[in-house]
XYZ file of C-alpha atoms in Angstrom:
492
model
C -12.059 2.221 -2.911
C -12.599 -0.159 -5.793
C -16.340 0.209 -6.391
C -17.698 2.047 -9.416
C -19.113 5.532 -8.896
C -21.270 7.270 -11.468
C -22.352 10.369 -9.601
C -20.329 13.556 -9.466
C -22.546 16.251 -7.942
C -23.694 15.624 -4.371
C -26.409 17.615 -2.634
C -26.655 18.670 0.997
C -29.318 16.013 1.443
C -26.935 13.376 0.058
C -24.317 14.285 2.634
C -26.757 14.386 5.550
C -28.288 11.033 4.651
C -24.872 9.480 4.086
C -23.570 10.657 7.452
C -26.626 9.145 9.121
C -26.171 5.855 7.251
C -22.457 5.664 8.119
C -23.248 6.118 11.802
C -26.016 3.525 11.591
C -23.556 1.109 9.973
C -21.070 1.814 12.767
C -23.675 0.975 15.416
C -24.536 -2.274 13.655
C -20.844 -3.144 13.300
C -20.448 -2.712 17.070
C -23.305 -5.174 17.635
C -21.739 -7.652 15.227
C -18.385 -7.498 17.009
C -20.124 -8.448 20.265
C -21.793 -11.671 19.165
C -21.609 -12.348 15.414
C -19.802 -15.337 13.916
C -16.931 -13.975 11.813
C -14.978 -16.304 9.556
C -11.611 -16.772 11.233
C -11.088 -20.535 11.288
C -7.990 -20.514 9.092
C -6.128 -17.233 8.381
C -6.311 -16.612 4.629
C -3.857 -14.206 2.990
C -4.064 -12.053 -0.123
C -1.829 -9.920 -2.356
C -2.516 -6.903 -4.564
C 0.141 -5.558 -6.914
C -0.102 -2.252 -8.758
C 1.697 -2.305 -12.095
C 3.195 0.228 -14.494
C 3.111 0.149 -18.302
C 6.001 1.449 -20.405
C 6.626 1.664 -24.143
C 9.746 0.721 -26.084
C 11.423 4.009 -25.179
C 10.864 3.356 -21.430
C 8.230 6.108 -21.364
C 4.876 5.645 -19.568
C 2.397 3.907 -21.910
C -1.130 5.333 -21.540
C -2.837 2.167 -22.741
C -4.340 0.363 -19.771
C -7.894 0.120 -21.166
C -6.718 -1.517 -24.384
C -4.321 -3.856 -22.574
C -6.903 -4.772 -19.937
C -9.339 -5.739 -22.696
C -6.671 -7.956 -24.284
C -5.782 -9.595 -20.949
C -9.471 -10.459 -20.338
C -8.775 -11.666 -16.788
C -10.966 -10.475 -13.868
C -7.930 -10.561 -11.561
C -6.585 -7.531 -13.452
C -8.259 -4.144 -12.987
C -7.683 -0.522 -13.864
C -5.868 1.773 -11.471
C -5.761 5.557 -11.194
C -3.489 6.349 -14.154
C -3.798 5.149 -17.731
C -0.275 3.715 -17.337
C -1.374 1.581 -14.340
C -2.975 -1.809 -13.816
C -3.684 -3.794 -10.661
C -3.329 -7.539 -10.181
C -5.299 -9.218 -7.397
C -3.880 -12.642 -6.599
C -6.368 -15.291 -5.533
C -6.501 -15.482 -1.695
C -4.915 -18.568 -0.171
C -3.369 -20.168 2.877
C 0.411 -19.946 3.156
C 0.871 -23.191 5.049
C 2.908 -25.861 3.320
C 3.772 -24.724 -0.201
C 1.422 -21.719 -0.246
C 4.212 -19.296 -1.125
C 5.338 -21.490 -4.018
C 1.740 -21.503 -5.265
C 1.688 -17.708 -5.028
C 4.934 -17.485 -6.976
C 3.756 -19.745 -9.778
C 0.400 -17.970 -9.978
C 1.954 -14.488 -10.062
C 4.614 -15.385 -12.606
C 2.054 -17.021 -14.872
C -0.391 -14.109 -14.585
C 2.272 -11.464 -15.140
C 3.772 -13.422 -18.013
C 0.430 -13.638 -19.804
C -0.301 -9.985 -19.107
C 3.108 -8.898 -20.383
C 2.590 -10.900 -23.571
C -0.772 -9.186 -24.120
C 0.758 -5.802 -23.313
C 3.362 -6.487 -25.995
C 0.597 -6.536 -28.593
C 0.082 -2.856 -27.719
C 3.824 -2.123 -27.835
C 4.007 -1.962 -24.044
C 5.611 -3.872 -21.184
C 4.828 -4.319 -17.486
C 7.188 -2.928 -14.852
C 6.986 -3.674 -11.101
C 8.395 -0.603 -9.367
C 7.347 1.856 -6.652
C 7.487 4.982 -8.840
C 8.140 4.897 -12.562
C 11.376 6.933 -12.799
C 10.678 8.259 -16.297
C 7.445 9.989 -15.258
C 7.412 13.763 -15.650
C 4.897 16.449 -14.799
C 3.469 16.322 -18.317
C 2.448 12.685 -17.747
C 0.681 13.227 -14.419
C -2.242 15.362 -15.529
C -6.009 15.001 -15.319
C -6.377 13.808 -18.926
C -4.229 10.774 -18.138
C -6.464 9.427 -15.362
C -8.161 6.135 -16.214
C -11.527 6.511 -17.891
C -13.478 4.874 -15.045
C -15.758 7.576 -13.682
C -14.942 6.855 -10.049
C -11.461 8.344 -10.484
C -12.856 11.583 -11.943
C -15.389 11.888 -9.120
C -12.753 11.199 -6.477
C -10.497 13.831 -8.037
C -13.319 16.395 -8.044
C -14.132 15.755 -4.399
C -10.544 15.918 -3.137
C -9.726 19.082 -5.088
C -13.018 20.690 -4.021
C -12.415 19.792 -0.361
C -8.972 21.411 -0.513
C -10.185 24.455 -2.430
C -6.815 25.172 -4.031
C -3.961 23.506 -5.908
C -2.166 20.612 -4.234
C 1.408 21.399 -3.239
C 4.172 18.831 -3.565
C 7.274 19.636 -1.538
C 9.610 16.677 -0.969
C 13.079 17.318 0.415
C 15.467 14.419 0.092
C 18.872 13.996 -1.550
C 17.481 16.592 -3.960
C 14.325 18.684 -3.632
C 11.069 18.676 -5.565
C 8.730 21.629 -5.173
C 5.727 21.996 -7.480
C 1.933 22.318 -7.606
C -0.792 20.265 -9.258
C -4.463 20.922 -9.934
C -5.464 17.241 -9.695
C -4.705 14.028 -7.824
C -2.965 12.622 -10.923
C 0.470 12.500 -9.187
C -1.000 9.855 -6.879
C -0.991 7.518 -9.902
C 2.809 7.476 -9.695
C 2.531 5.526 -6.403
C 2.400 1.830 -7.252
C 2.269 -0.421 -4.220
C 2.285 -3.992 -3.006
C -0.505 -4.704 -0.525
C -0.828 -7.675 1.811
C -4.097 -8.892 3.299
C -4.222 -11.001 6.454
C -7.533 -12.372 7.728
C -7.797 -12.280 11.526
C -10.368 -12.955 14.235
C -12.128 -9.970 15.851
C -10.554 -10.565 19.263
C -7.014 -10.638 17.818
C -7.392 -7.849 15.248
C -5.974 -5.131 17.523
C -2.826 -7.162 18.193
C -2.227 -7.734 14.479
C -2.875 -4.090 13.579
C -0.622 -2.828 16.374
C 2.107 -5.264 15.328
C 1.772 -4.124 11.709
C 2.159 -0.494 12.753
C 5.213 -1.282 14.851
C 7.036 -3.029 11.990
C 5.929 -0.736 9.140
C 9.214 1.171 9.333
C 11.286 -1.989 9.064
C 9.269 -3.150 6.052
C 9.858 0.159 4.280
C 13.557 0.296 5.133
C 14.258 -3.164 3.749
C 11.808 -2.979 0.819
C 12.234 0.620 -0.432
C 12.066 0.893 -4.239
C 11.019 4.480 -5.118
C 14.003 6.874 -5.091
C 13.174 9.030 -8.155
C 10.335 11.353 -9.103
C 10.289 13.939 -11.901
C 13.968 13.299 -12.558
C 15.068 14.021 -8.972
C 16.488 11.690 -6.351
C 14.361 12.236 -3.255
C 13.601 9.696 -0.516
C 14.484 6.005 -0.682
C 10.713 5.417 -0.619
C 9.461 8.678 -2.137
C 6.078 6.987 -2.629
C 5.283 7.589 1.052
C 5.704 11.368 0.861
C 4.068 11.624 -2.560
C 0.949 9.714 -1.536
C 0.602 11.731 1.669
C 0.804 15.022 -0.213
C -1.028 14.202 -3.466
C -4.286 13.316 -1.678
C -4.152 15.938 1.081
C -7.526 17.681 1.358
C -6.243 20.227 3.904
C -5.150 23.772 3.062
C -2.379 25.192 5.237
C -4.786 26.633 7.799
C -6.354 23.253 8.565
C -2.919 21.649 8.793
C -1.968 24.289 11.363
C -5.083 23.445 13.367
C -4.056 19.789 13.564
C -6.772 18.438 11.264
C -5.832 14.884 10.391
C -4.683 13.988 6.850
C -6.531 11.348 4.851
C -3.277 9.468 4.263
C -2.645 8.639 7.852
C -0.311 6.623 10.021
C -2.726 7.003 12.935
C -2.207 8.405 16.407
C -2.509 5.589 18.966
C -2.386 1.883 19.606
C -5.831 0.311 19.533
C -7.786 -2.208 21.597
C -10.371 -3.140 18.931
C -10.947 -2.821 15.187
C -13.909 -0.662 16.171
C -11.480 2.071 17.258
C -10.319 2.545 13.655
C -13.757 2.681 12.047
C -14.970 5.012 14.789
C -12.009 7.335 14.174
C -12.804 7.357 10.462
C -16.372 8.485 11.158
C -15.381 10.997 13.813
C -12.505 12.693 12.015
C -13.127 12.509 8.268
C -15.993 14.098 6.314
C -17.310 11.965 3.450
C -15.734 12.327 0.019
C -18.255 10.132 -1.804
C -21.641 10.352 -0.025
C -23.339 7.539 -1.926
C -26.047 5.624 -0.063
C -27.324 2.108 -0.619
C -30.845 0.847 -0.042
C -29.873 -1.635 2.652
C -30.946 -0.976 6.240
C -28.116 -2.751 8.082
C -30.062 -2.996 11.350
C -32.984 -4.715 9.652
C -30.676 -7.152 7.881
C -28.889 -8.016 11.131
C -32.100 -8.449 13.111
C -33.459 -10.631 10.307
C -30.501 -13.006 10.670
C -28.643 -11.789 7.589
C -25.158 -10.405 7.018
C -25.175 -6.609 6.492
C -22.898 -5.332 3.737
C -22.316 -2.058 5.644
C -21.800 -0.399 2.264
C -21.518 3.190 3.457
C -19.045 2.323 6.214
C -16.888 0.351 3.785
C -16.961 3.099 1.159
C -15.973 5.696 3.753
C -13.161 3.448 4.990
C -11.904 3.225 1.396
C -11.360 6.988 1.283
C -9.257 7.107 4.460
C -5.821 5.917 3.383
C -4.266 4.347 6.463
C -0.938 2.630 5.877
C -2.459 -0.338 7.710
C -6.156 -0.308 6.914
C -8.947 -2.274 8.622
C -11.169 -4.208 6.220
C -14.653 -5.650 6.729
C -15.719 -7.934 3.898
C -18.050 -10.818 3.092
C -17.008 -14.025 1.346
C -19.318 -16.951 0.662
C -21.964 -15.416 2.867
C -19.719 -15.052 5.939
C -18.222 -11.772 7.163
C -14.550 -11.537 7.980
C -11.964 -8.973 9.055
C -8.573 -8.272 7.487
C -5.528 -6.131 8.092
C -4.543 -4.543 4.779
C -0.835 -3.713 4.899
C -0.160 -0.929 2.364
C 3.317 0.352 3.171
C 5.425 -1.336 0.476
C 6.166 -0.509 -3.170
C 5.739 -2.963 -6.006
C 8.747 -4.925 -7.245
C 11.507 -5.396 -8.005
C 10.735 -9.086 -8.776
C 8.113 -11.649 -7.852
C 10.547 -13.385 -5.513
C 11.417 -10.048 -3.853
C 7.730 -9.313 -3.283
C 7.095 -12.752 -1.828
C 10.123 -12.358 0.423
C 8.543 -9.128 1.668
C 5.285 -11.030 2.172
C 6.927 -13.834 4.133
C 8.746 -11.329 6.329
C 5.528 -9.395 7.016
C 3.195 -12.343 7.613
C 5.681 -14.170 9.811
C 6.779 -11.176 11.845
C 3.254 -9.843 12.319
C 2.074 -13.186 13.648
C 4.996 -13.658 16.013
C 4.656 -10.159 17.457
C 0.848 -10.323 17.652
C 0.995 -13.575 19.595
C 4.008 -12.670 21.728
C 3.936 -12.739 25.518
C 4.908 -9.074 25.904
C 3.437 -6.878 23.169
C 5.969 -4.703 21.371
C 3.453 -1.838 21.442
C 3.583 -1.848 25.240
C 7.291 -1.008 24.971
C 7.360 1.315 21.926
C 5.530 4.638 21.900
C 3.198 5.238 18.975
C 5.003 8.477 18.140
C 8.300 6.560 17.956
C 6.704 4.053 15.550
C 5.593 6.932 13.317
C 8.980 8.634 13.474
C 10.602 5.312 12.550
C 8.249 5.017 9.572
C 9.210 8.343 8.046
C 12.911 7.862 8.855
C 12.777 4.557 6.976
C 11.029 6.166 4.004
C 13.751 8.832 3.822
C 16.826 6.695 4.371
C 15.718 3.227 3.303
C 18.079 0.404 4.124
C 20.501 2.862 5.786
C 17.863 4.031 8.279
C 18.476 4.097 12.005
C 15.360 3.130 13.957
C 14.386 3.209 17.617
C 13.559 -0.181 19.117
C 12.743 -1.274 22.670
C 15.746 -2.359 24.767
C 18.090 -1.582 21.852
C 17.669 2.164 21.539
C 18.740 3.553 18.174
C 19.834 0.717 15.874
C 20.523 0.281 12.176
C 17.546 -1.282 10.439
C 19.725 -4.008 8.921
C 21.163 -4.991 12.319
C 17.686 -5.027 13.844
C 16.451 -7.367 11.120
C 19.446 -9.692 11.186
C 19.819 -9.948 14.952
C 16.214 -9.753 16.180
C 13.446 -9.778 13.606
C 14.397 -12.486 11.097
C 14.312 -15.234 13.765
C 10.941 -13.942 14.921
C 9.610 -13.890 11.360
C 10.782 -17.482 10.937
C 8.974 -18.446 14.124
C 5.788 -16.779 12.883
C 5.977 -18.628 9.553
C 6.389 -21.882 11.473
C 3.145 -21.077 13.308
C 1.446 -20.670 9.927
C 2.819 -24.082 8.935
C 4.982 -22.778 6.084
C 7.322 -25.454 4.764
C 10.903 -24.910 5.935
C 12.346 -24.804 2.407
C 10.037 -21.943 1.386
C 10.530 -20.130 4.699
C 14.303 -20.264 4.414
C 14.417 -19.318 0.737
C 12.261 -16.209 1.149
C 13.690 -14.995 4.439
C 17.107 -15.617 2.891
C 16.288 -12.893 0.369
C 15.647 -10.454 3.228
C 18.898 -11.524 4.858
C 20.729 -11.029 1.558
C 19.480 -7.454 1.255
C 20.607 -6.682 4.795
C 24.072 -8.181 4.360
C 24.728 -6.474 1.001
C 23.000 -3.211 1.954
C 21.135 -3.295 -1.351
C 17.400 -3.144 -2.002
C 15.533 -1.799 -5.041
C 16.104 1.842 -4.138
C 19.853 1.307 -3.695
C 20.149 -0.569 -6.998
C 18.248 2.161 -8.855
C 20.392 4.980 -7.485
C 23.648 3.085 -8.041
C 22.651 2.270 -11.625
C 21.781 5.902 -12.354
C 25.002 7.172 -10.778
C 27.001 4.676 -12.854
C 25.267 5.781 -16.054
C 25.904 9.445 -15.243
C 29.490 9.135 -14.086
C 30.867 6.316 -16.219
C 28.759 6.536 -19.371
C 28.440 10.319 -19.342
C 24.630 10.319 -19.626
C 22.521 13.206 -18.353
C 19.905 12.463 -15.675
C 17.019 11.876 -18.083
C 18.987 9.487 -20.278
C 20.408 7.721 -17.213
C 16.904 7.121 -15.826
C 15.713 5.659 -19.119
C 18.808 3.457 -19.348
C 18.332 2.271 -15.770
C 14.660 1.458 -16.318
C 15.383 -0.618 -19.427
C 17.985 -2.642 -17.510
C 15.633 -2.909 -14.535
C 12.971 -4.452 -16.792
C 15.421 -6.994 -18.196
C 16.657 -8.025 -14.745
C 13.130 -8.125 -13.356
C 12.203 -10.843 -15.817
C 14.992 -13.104 -14.500
C 13.202 -13.257 -11.107
C 16.573 -13.104 -9.372
C 16.381 -11.046 -6.145
C 17.476 -7.440 -6.488
C 20.419 -7.680 -4.079
C 22.118 -9.987 -6.632
C 21.653 -7.680 -9.621
C 24.791 -6.248 -11.256
C 24.968 -2.450 -11.271
C 26.963 -2.132 -14.511
């Protein structure tokens, strides 16, 4: 939901008109799926990375507006918290040396941004949850100044009608309340975009759902929140709870949450947009002047603004995207399950694993989703978020299997095959998938390194938890800049 919003009070008429426009957009989208020419000739990919800002004491630095002005690069944008930024990498093909181009582009962009951040006594950190955040940081006053975040906060809190409860039970337990969505700003993610044709979208979305758990298990990097060790990927639980518009009574009735894994395999992208309209009331009922039916009948490309805005306020872990580029519409799967970091090479290894595996499974002879129940895929997802690289997952024909064994024995070869279909050069394929293999063989991802470093600081250096977290984060920042994969980082 990246568009600017300048309106905070919505009338009954606004909501009625918006609902009508969303449904009209949905009807037009159905017509387009039947006979419109979507851009799908060559599958373009994209990356979005949410960043954290820290000061010299490893505390969150509430300076994103100042730093963004100094960076002066349209690929960088604000995010929810004043200690956040977002980097949108330029879309590209991954065939040949595409991953190497991504790596050079990201390292250059982050290097320039970090240099500009240094002018404001800040530094950029790529991590799922900033471990030095406390409740005093995640308050309404620390949201970014862009009005859309204030309006979104007002609408979510008003829809819930009471404070938002956070209750995360992991290695330790966090139980607290908040009167705003500010804790959501702690969740900094890595998002992959994969352009697909309309007739293959369902296969790619289903494949992405099936492997979401494996991605999280291998890529977890968010073990701490408010000084407590919780889940390996605490970001999953925090995001689900911090944006929940349902009071307890609606949860008991089975009303669906806005952060949603989903409830079934699909046969068309239309299924997902139709579910959005059927299940979720609008948060931001803002209408545009366009009549999508008139545009379509006149031979144009409708923007479907209301449908896209509504889709941006339903936070699926794999989100459908309709967009227009150079006058042609296209469809994308937006994969949102992973945290940022630890390094650029780690993130690109995660990207190679996802893109390759999704393609191989989507184009396989026997779909994995015909063998794995949707409920099992969801249970796998939350088991992976809790346990990370030590998770045990359910997989067809294997039963319950350690995530690392599943990756090493079954999924890495399939990811390699998928990257070959994309035309990725063998040297880049092997280097990046080798990082995934290294994590599995050492049993160490970002979450494991963070917890081991904190334990070492507490037990060997005698630091209390707060001091240990600050010490760990400073070392994390130093090691991040080496661009060596996290499974090779020393703990002490």
